[in-house]
mmCIF file of C-alpha atoms and ligand atoms in Angstrom:
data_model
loop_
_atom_site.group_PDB
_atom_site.id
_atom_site.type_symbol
_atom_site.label_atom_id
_atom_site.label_comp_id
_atom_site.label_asym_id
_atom_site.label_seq_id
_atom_site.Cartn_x
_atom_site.Cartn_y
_atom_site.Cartn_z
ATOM 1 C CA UNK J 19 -4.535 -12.044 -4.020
ATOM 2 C CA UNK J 20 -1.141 -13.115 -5.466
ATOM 3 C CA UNK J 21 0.579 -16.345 -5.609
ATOM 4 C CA UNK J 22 3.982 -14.815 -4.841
ATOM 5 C CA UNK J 23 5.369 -14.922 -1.388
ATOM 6 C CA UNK J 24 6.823 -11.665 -1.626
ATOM 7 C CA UNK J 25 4.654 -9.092 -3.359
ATOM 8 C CA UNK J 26 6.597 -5.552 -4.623
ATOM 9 C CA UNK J 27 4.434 -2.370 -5.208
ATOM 10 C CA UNK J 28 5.704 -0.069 -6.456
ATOM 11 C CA UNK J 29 4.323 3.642 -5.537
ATOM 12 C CA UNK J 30 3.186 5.330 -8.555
ATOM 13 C CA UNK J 31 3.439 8.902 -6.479
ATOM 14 C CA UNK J 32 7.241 8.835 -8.096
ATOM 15 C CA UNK J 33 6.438 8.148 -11.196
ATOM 16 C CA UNK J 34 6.240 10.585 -14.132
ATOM 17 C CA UNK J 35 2.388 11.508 -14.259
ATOM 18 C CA UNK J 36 2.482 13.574 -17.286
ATOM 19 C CA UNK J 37 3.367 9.744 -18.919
ATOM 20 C CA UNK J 38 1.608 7.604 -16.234
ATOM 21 C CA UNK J 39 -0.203 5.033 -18.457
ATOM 22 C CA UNK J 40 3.035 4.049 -19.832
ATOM 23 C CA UNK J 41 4.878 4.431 -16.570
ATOM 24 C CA UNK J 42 2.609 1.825 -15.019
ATOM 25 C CA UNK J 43 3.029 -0.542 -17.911
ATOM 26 C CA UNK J 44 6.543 -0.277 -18.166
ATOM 27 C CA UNK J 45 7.021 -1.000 -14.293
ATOM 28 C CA UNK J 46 4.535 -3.472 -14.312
ATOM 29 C CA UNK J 47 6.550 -5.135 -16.983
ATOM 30 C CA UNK J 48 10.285 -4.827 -15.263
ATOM 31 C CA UNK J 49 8.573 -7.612 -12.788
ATOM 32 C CA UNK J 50 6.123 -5.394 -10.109
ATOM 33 C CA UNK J 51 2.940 -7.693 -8.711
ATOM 34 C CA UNK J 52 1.045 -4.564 -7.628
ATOM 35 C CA UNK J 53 0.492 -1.269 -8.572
ATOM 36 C CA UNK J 54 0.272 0.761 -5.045
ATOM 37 C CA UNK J 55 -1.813 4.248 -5.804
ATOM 38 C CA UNK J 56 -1.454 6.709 -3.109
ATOM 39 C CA UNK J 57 -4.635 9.433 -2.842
ATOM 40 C CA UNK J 58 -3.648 12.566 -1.073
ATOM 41 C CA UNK J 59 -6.470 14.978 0.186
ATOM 42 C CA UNK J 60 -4.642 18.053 1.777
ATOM 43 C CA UNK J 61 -6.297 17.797 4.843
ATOM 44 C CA UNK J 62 -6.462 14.749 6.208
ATOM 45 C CA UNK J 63 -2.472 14.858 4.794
ATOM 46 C CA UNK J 64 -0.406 17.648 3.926
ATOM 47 C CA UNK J 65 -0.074 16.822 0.080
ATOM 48 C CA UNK J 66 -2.676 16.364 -2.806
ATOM 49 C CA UNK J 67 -2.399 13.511 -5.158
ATOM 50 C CA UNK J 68 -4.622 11.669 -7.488
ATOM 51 C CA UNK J 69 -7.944 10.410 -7.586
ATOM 52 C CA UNK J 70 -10.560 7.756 -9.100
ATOM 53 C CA UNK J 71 -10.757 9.601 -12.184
ATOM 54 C CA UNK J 72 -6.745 8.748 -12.653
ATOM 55 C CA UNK J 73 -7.729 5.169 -11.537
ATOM 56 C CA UNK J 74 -10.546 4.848 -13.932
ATOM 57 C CA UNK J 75 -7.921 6.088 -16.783
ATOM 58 C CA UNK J 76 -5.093 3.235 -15.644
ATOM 59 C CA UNK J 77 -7.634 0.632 -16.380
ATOM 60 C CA UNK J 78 -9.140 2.095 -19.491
ATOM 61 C CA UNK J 79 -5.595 2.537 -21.010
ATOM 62 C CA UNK J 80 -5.582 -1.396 -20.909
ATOM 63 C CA UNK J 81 -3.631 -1.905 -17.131
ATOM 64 C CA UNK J 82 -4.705 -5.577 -15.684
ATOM 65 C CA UNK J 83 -2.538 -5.398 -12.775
ATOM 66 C CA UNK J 84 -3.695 -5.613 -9.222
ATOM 67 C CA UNK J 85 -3.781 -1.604 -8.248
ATOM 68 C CA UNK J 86 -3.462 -1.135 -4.033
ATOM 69 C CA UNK J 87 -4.939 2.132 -3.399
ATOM 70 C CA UNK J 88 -3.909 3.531 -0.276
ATOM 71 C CA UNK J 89 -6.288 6.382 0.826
ATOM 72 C CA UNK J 90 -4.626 9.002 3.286
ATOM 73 C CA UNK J 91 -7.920 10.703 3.134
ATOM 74 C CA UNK J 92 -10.878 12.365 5.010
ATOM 75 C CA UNK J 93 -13.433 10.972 5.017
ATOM 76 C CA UNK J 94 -13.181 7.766 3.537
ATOM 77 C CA UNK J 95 -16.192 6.070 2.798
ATOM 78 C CA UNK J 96 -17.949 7.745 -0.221
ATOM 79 C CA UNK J 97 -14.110 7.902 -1.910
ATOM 80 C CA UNK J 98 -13.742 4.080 -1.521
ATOM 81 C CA UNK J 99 -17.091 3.369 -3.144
ATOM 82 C CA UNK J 100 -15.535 5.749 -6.275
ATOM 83 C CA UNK J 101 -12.060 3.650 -6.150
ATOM 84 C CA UNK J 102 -13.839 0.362 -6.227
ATOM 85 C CA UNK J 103 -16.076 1.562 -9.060
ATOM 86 C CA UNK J 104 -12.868 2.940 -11.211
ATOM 87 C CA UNK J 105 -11.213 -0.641 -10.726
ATOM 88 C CA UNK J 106 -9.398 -0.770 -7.231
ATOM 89 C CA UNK J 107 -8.800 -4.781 -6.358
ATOM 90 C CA UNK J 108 -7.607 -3.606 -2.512
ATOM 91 C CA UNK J 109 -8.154 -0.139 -0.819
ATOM 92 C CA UNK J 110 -6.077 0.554 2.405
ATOM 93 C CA UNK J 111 -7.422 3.706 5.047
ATOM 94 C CA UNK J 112 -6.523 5.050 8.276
ATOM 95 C CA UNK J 113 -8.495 4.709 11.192
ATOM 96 C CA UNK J 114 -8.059 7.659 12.480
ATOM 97 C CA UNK J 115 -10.047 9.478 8.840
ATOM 98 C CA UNK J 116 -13.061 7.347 9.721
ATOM 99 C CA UNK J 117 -15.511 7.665 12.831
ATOM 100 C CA UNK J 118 -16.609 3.895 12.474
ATOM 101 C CA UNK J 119 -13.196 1.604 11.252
ATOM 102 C CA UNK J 120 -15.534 -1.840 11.383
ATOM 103 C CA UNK J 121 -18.282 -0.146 9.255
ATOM 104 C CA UNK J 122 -15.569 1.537 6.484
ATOM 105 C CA UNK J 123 -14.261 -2.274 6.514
ATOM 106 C CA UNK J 124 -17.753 -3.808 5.796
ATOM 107 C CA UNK J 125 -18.561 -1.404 2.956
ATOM 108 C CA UNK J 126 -15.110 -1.979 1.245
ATOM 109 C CA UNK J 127 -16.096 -5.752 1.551
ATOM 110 C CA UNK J 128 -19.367 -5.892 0.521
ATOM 111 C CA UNK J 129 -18.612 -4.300 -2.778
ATOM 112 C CA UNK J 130 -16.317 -7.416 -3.247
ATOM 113 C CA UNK J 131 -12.986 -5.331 -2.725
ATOM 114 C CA UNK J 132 -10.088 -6.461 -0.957
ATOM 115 C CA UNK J 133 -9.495 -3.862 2.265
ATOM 116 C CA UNK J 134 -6.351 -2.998 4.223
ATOM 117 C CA UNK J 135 -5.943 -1.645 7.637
ATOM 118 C CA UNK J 136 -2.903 1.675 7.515
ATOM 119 C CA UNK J 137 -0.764 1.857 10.668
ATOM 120 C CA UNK J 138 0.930 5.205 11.142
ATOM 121 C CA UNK J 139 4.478 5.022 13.215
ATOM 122 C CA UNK J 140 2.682 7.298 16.195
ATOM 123 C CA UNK J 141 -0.477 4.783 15.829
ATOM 124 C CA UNK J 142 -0.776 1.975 18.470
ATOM 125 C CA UNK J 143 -1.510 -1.574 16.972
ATOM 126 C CA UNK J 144 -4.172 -1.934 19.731
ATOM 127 C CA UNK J 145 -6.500 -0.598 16.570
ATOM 128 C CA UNK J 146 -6.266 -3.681 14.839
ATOM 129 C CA UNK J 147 -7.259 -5.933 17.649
ATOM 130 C CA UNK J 148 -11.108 -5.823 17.022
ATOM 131 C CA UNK J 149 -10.636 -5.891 13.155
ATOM 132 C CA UNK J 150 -7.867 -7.795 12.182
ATOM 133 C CA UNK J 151 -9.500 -11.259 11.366
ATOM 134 C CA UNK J 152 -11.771 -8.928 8.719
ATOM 135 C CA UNK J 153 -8.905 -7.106 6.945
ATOM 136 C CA UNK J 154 -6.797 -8.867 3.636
ATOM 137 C CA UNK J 155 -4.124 -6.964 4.556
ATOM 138 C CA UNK J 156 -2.477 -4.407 7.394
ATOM 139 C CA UNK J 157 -0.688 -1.571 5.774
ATOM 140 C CA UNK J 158 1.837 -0.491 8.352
ATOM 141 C CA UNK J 159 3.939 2.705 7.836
ATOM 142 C CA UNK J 160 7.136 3.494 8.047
ATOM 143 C CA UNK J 161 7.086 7.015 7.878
ATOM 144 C CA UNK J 162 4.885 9.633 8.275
ATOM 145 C CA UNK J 163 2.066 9.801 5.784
ATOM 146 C CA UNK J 164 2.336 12.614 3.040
ATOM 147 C CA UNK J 165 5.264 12.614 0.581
ATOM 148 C CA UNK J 166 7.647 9.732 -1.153
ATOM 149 C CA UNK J 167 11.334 9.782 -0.855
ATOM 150 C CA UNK J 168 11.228 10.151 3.087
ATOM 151 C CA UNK J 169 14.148 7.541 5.390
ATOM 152 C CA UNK J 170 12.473 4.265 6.909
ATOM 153 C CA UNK J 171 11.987 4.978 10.768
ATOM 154 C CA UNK J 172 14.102 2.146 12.303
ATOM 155 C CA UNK J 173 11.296 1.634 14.944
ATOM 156 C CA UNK J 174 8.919 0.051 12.565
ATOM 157 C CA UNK J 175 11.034 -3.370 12.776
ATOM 158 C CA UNK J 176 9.773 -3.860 15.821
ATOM 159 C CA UNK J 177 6.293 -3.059 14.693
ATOM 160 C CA UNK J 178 6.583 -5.053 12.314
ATOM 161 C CA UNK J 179 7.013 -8.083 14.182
ATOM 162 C CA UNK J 180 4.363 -7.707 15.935
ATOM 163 C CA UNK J 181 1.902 -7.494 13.582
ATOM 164 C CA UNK J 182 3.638 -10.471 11.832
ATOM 165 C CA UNK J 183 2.788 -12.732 15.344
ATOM 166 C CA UNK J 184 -0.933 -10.671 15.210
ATOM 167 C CA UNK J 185 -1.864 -11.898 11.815
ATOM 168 C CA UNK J 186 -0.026 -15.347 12.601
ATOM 169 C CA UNK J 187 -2.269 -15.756 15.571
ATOM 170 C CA UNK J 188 -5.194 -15.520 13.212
ATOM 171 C CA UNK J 189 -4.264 -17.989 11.015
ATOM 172 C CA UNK J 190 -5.238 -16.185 8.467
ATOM 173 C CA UNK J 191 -4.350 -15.325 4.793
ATOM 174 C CA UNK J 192 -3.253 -11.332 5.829
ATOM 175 C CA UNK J 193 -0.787 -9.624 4.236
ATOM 176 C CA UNK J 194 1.643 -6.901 5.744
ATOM 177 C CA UNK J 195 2.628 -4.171 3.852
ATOM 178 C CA UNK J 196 5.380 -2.086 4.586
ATOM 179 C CA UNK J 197 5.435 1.656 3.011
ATOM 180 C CA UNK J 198 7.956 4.489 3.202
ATOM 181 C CA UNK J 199 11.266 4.935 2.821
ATOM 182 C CA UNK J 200 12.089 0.614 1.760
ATOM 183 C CA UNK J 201 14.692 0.518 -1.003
ATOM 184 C CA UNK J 202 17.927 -1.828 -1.245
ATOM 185 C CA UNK J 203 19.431 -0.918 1.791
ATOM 186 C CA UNK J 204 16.555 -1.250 4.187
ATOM 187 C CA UNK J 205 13.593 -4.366 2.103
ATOM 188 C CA UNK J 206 16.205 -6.962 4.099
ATOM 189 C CA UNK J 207 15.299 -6.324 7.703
ATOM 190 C CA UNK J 208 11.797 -5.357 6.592
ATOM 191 C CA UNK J 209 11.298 -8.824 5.698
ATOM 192 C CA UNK J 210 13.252 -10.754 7.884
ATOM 193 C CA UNK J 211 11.323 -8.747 10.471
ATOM 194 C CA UNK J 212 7.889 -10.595 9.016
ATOM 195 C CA UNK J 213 6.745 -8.212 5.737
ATOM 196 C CA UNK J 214 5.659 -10.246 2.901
ATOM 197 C CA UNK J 215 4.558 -6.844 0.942
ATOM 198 C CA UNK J 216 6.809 -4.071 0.199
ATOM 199 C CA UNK J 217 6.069 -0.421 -1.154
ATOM 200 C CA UNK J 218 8.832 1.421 -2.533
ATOM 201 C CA UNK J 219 8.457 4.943 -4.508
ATOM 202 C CA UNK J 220 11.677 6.811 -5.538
ATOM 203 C CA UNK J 221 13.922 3.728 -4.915
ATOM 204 C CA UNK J 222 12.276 2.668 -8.044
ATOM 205 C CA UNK J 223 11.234 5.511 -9.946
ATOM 206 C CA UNK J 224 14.168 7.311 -8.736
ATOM 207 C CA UNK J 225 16.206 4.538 -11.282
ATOM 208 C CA UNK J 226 17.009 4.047 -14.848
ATOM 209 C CA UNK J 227 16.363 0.820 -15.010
ATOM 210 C CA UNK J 228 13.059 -0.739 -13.270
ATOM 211 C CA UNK J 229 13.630 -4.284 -14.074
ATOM 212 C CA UNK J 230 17.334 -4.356 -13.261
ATOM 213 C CA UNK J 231 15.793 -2.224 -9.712
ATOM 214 C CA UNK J 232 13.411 -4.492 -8.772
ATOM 215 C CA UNK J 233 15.863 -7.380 -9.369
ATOM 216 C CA UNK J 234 18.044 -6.184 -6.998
ATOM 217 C CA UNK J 235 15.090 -5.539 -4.528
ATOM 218 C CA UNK J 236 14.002 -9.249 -5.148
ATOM 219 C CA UNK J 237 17.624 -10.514 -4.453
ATOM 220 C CA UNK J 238 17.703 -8.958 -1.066
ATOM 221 C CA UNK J 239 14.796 -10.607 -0.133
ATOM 222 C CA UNK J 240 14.972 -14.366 -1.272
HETATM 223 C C1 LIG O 1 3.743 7.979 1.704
HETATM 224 C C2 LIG O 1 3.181 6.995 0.690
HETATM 225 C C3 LIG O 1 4.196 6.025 0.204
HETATM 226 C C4 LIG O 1 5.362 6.663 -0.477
HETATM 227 C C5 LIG O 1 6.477 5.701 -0.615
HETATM 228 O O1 LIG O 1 2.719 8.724 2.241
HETATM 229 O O2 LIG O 1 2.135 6.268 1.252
HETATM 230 O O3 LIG O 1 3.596 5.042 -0.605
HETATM 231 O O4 LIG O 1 5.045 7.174 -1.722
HETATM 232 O O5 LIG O 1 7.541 6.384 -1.199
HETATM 233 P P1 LIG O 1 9.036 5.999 -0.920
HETATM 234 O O6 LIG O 1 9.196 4.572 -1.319
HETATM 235 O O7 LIG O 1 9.778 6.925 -1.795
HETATM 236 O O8 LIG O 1 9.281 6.219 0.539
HETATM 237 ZN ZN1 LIG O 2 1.376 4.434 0.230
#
């Protein structure tokens, strides 16, 4: 998927859509690996967002980069067929907005996409047990699905220590993701506590400068 050991993604949800194409460019530039593209339903979270039309538009305005959708929607299978068509290289879904998790796995797969596992903090890790040796990467959350801008929930490190020993056991080439709430003050623990991927909306968007940003990030990581 990457070469680098530590993969930063930024979330386009704070990003200025009304100039998205050059957004994405322009962060992409400052030194991001992935592009992480959150879809929003209204229903299966309280918030509506963008879809594989946008997607489709990112890649035809000339964007190479790896794009990490992350579907907090309901249902998910027909939606991830449409994301892998408009250019996803990974999509991410939640368990609990599928009836069959192995089968929405298998279909991302077998249209040669990348798929993630996503973890909500009130969801038990006893869902990836059956699955984890299929999935590329476990997308574990540390807040509540829904909005950017939200404060990391402390209890993830734990979490997120666990799933580092889970994917470990597997010996496996996963990757865990950590989303919400990870800026300057917070990407340290999240990787010392075993992330290797790390989300982070407004505490790069929210800046002037993305390259001088995601410096920073970098630096409290290596
Ligand atoms: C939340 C989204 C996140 C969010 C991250 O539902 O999945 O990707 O935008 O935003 P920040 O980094 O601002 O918490
Ligand atoms: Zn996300």
């Amino acid at each position: 998927m990457s070469d680098n050991k530590y993969i930063i993604a930024p979330s386009i949800l704070s990003a200025n859509f009304a100039t998205l194409g050059a957004e994405v460019e322009d962060v992409m530039s400052s030194g991001a690996d992935w592009v992480h593209f959150d879809v929003m339903d209204n229903h299966y979270v309280p918030n509506l967002t963008i879809g594989p039309m946008v997607c489709k538009s990112l890649r035809d305005y000339g964007i190479k980069n790896f794009i990490d959708v992350h579907l907090m929607i309901e249902p998910v299978d027909d939606l991830a067929a449409d994301f892998i068509n408009a250019g996803a290289d990974l999509i991410s879904f939640h368990p609990e907005a599928t009836k069959h998790v192995h089968r929405s796995i298998g279909a991302i797969k077998d249209k040669g996409c990348k798929a993630g596992l996503a973890i909500n903090p009130g969801t038990s890790l006893s869902v990836l047990d059956d699955v984890i040796e299929d999935l590329d990467l476990v997308l574990l959350m540390s807040v509540n699905p829904g909005f950017g801008g939200q404060s990391f929930i402390e209890g993830t490190l734990n979490k997120i220590a666990k799933v580092r020993k889970m994917i470990d056991a597997t010996g496996k080439d996963i990757r865990l993701e950590v989303d919400g709430g990870v800026n300057l003050s917070t990407i340290a623990e999240v990787a010392k506590a075993g992330a290797d991927t790390f989300v982070a909306g407004s505490a790069i968007f929210g800046t002037d400068n993305y390259e001088e940003t995601i410096s920073n990030l970098r630096a409290q990581i290596s």
